[in-house]
Every structure is written in structure tokens, then in C-alpha cells.
XYZ file of C-alpha atoms in Angstrom:
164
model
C 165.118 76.494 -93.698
C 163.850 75.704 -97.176
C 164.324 72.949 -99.530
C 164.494 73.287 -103.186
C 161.265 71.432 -105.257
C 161.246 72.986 -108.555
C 161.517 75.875 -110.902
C 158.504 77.599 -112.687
C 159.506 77.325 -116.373
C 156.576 79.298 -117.989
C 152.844 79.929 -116.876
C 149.897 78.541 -117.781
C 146.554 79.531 -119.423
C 145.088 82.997 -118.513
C 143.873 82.155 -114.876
C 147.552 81.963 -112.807
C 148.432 78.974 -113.704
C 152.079 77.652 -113.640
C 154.010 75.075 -115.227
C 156.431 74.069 -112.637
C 159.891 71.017 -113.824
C 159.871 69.125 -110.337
C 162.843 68.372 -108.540
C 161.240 64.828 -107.240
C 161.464 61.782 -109.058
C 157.718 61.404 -107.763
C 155.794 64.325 -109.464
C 152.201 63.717 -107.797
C 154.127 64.817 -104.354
C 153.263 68.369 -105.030
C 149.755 67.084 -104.422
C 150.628 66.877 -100.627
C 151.535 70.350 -100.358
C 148.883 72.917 -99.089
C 151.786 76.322 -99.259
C 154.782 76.361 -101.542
C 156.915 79.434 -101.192
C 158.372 81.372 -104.688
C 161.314 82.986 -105.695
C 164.257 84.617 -103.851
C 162.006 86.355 -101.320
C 160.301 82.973 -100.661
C 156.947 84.266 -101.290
C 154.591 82.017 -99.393
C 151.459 81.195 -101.563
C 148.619 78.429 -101.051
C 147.936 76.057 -103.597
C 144.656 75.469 -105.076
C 145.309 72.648 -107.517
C 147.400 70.245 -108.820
C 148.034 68.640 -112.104
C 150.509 66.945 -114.127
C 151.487 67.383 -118.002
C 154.267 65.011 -119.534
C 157.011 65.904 -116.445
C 155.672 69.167 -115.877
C 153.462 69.859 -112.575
C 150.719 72.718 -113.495
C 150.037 74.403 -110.250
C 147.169 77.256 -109.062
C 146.800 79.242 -106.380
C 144.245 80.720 -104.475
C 146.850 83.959 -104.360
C 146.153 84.720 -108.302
C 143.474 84.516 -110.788
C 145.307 85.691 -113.399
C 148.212 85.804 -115.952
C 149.724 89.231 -115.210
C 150.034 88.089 -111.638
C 151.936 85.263 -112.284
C 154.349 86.455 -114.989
C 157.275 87.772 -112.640
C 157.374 84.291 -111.095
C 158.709 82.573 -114.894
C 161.681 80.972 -114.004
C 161.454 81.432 -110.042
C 162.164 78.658 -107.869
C 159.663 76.697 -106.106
C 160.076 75.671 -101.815
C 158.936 74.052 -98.986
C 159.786 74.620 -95.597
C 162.128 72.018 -94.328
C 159.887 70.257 -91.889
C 157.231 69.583 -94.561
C 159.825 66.981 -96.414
C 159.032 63.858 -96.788
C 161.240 61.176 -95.393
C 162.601 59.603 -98.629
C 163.717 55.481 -99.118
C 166.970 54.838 -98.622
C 169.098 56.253 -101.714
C 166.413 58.728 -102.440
C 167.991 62.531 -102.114
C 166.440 65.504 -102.605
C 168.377 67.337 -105.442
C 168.847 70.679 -102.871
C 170.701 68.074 -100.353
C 173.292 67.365 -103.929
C 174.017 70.689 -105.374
C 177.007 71.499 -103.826
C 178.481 68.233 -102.884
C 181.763 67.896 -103.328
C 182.733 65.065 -105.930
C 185.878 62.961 -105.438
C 186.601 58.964 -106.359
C 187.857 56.239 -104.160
C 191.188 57.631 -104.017
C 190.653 60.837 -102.632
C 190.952 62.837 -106.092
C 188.583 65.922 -106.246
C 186.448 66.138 -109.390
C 184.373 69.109 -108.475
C 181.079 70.217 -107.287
C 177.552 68.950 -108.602
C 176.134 71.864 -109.882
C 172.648 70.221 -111.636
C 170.708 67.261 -111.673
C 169.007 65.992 -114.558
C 166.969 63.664 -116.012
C 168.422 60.652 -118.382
C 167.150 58.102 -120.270
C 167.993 55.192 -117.556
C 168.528 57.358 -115.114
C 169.413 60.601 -113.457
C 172.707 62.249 -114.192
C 174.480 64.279 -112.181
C 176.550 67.498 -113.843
C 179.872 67.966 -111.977
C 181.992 71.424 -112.505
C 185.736 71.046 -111.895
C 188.103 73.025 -111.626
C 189.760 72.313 -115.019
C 186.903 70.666 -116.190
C 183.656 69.402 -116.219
C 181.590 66.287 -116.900
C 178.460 64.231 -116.232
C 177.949 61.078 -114.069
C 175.650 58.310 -114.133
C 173.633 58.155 -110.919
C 173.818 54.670 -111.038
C 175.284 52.368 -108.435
C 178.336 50.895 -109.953
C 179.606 54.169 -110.385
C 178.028 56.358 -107.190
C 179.710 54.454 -104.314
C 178.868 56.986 -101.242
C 176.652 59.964 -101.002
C 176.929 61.580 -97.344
C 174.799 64.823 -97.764
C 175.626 66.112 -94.345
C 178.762 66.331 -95.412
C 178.384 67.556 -98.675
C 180.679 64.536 -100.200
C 180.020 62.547 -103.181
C 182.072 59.479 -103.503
C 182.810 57.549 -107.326
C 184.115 55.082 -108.752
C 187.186 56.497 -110.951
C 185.920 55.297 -114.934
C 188.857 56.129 -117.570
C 187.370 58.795 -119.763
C 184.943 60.131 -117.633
C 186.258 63.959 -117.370
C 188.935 63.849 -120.179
């Protein structure tokens, strides 16, 4: 099994290089990993360094030493194998373990499924498609109550206005 870690949004420079948006709120984590696998087909590739640019991660591999070789991968996904995860702090989640979960408030009412995670301001936000409608939630305390990502289950507090 794989777990999501970014997406490749362009490449970088003429040598291979790509600039990868990192699905970890800690971007110098890519810095632990010695193979990444890209795209659909889960290419497995080594990586040969490591750098960071704003919230971008520029990676190279010892796979490619040049543009053309890297220009199919533009906005492929990035992976590691499962067991290479690192165990997170409590209320840390990998943003594979959220897309998917199903969103409902204290009372049982279904919202929908997260669908994205971004980044806010304060904090994350979490983009939840219903199906009548959709909206974004803080990822904030007072209004995440329960996250159970075995079970794919997102518990909120209800907040007037928050999907209307």
C-alpha cells in the first residue's frame, strides 16, 4: 500500500528537477526519504536531493538528468510505501488517511465527503462535497470534534451558516 505525499506541480531547471506542493505540514520530511514512487503506475525512483522553496519541495533524482525526462511527471502524484510513514503526534493525519472521510456533525447529519485539504491562513481547511452542496471547514478544534480514519468518519460541530 501507498500513501499520498504530494503532487509535482511543474519541474525545475534543465537537470530533472521537480517542484513538488507537500502533503505534510512538515516539508523537510521529504529529506528522510531515499525512493518516492510517481504517478498512477507508481514509478519507483531514488532521490538524489532535497530542497525547499517558499512551500514547495524541489526534488532530484538519480533516475533523470534532464528536463525532457521529467516533463510527463507535471502534475503526477508523489508516494511512499506505507511502512516508510512516519508515526505522526497525536492529531497529526496524513491528508491520504482524510480524503474520503465521511463528514457528519454531532447529530448524525451527513455533510459529505472531504475531497481536499488545503492550506489557510491559521490553519488547514478541509473542502467537504455534499450531496446538495459543498463547503469548507476549519480544521480547528472547536469545530473538528472526532476524526476516526479507520473508519473513514469525520465528526463536527454543527455552526449555522456553514454549508448554506
Amino acid at each position: 500500500m501507498f500513501t499520498l505525499v504530494g503532487i509535482v506541480t511543474n519541474t525545475h531547471g534543465i537537470k530533472g528537477g521537480l517542484k513538488v506542493y507537500p502533503y505534510t505540514y512538515d516539508i523537510n520530511r521529504f529529506r528522510e526519504y531515499k525512493e518516492v514512487y510517481i504517478g498512477e503506475d507508481k514509478e519507483a525512483v531514488h532521490i538524489e536531493n532535497v530542497s525547499t522553496y517558499k512551500n514547495l519541495v524541489i526534488l532530484t533524482f538519480k533516475e533523470f538528468d534532464n528536463i525532457n525526462q521529467v516533463l510527463k511527471y507535471k502534475d503526477a502524484e508523489i508516494y511512499i510505501k506505507d511502512e516508510d510513514r512516519k508515526i505522526l503526534e497525536d492529531d497529526k493525519y496524513y491528508i491520504a488517511d482524510l480524503i474520503g472521510c465521511k463528514v457528519y456533525d454531532e447529530d448524525g447529519i451527513y455533510y459529505g465527503d472531504l475531497t481536499e485539504v488545503y492550506s489557510g491562513i491559521a490553519n488547514d481547511v478541509y473542502h467537504v462535497e455534499g450531496p446538495e452542496k459543498s463547503g469548507d471547514i476549519p480544521a480547528v478544534k472547536d469545530i473538528i470534534l472526532d476524526i476516526d480514519t479507520a473508519n473513514k468518519k469525520i465528526i463536527i460541530k454543527a455552526i449555522k451558516g456553514l454549508f448554506e
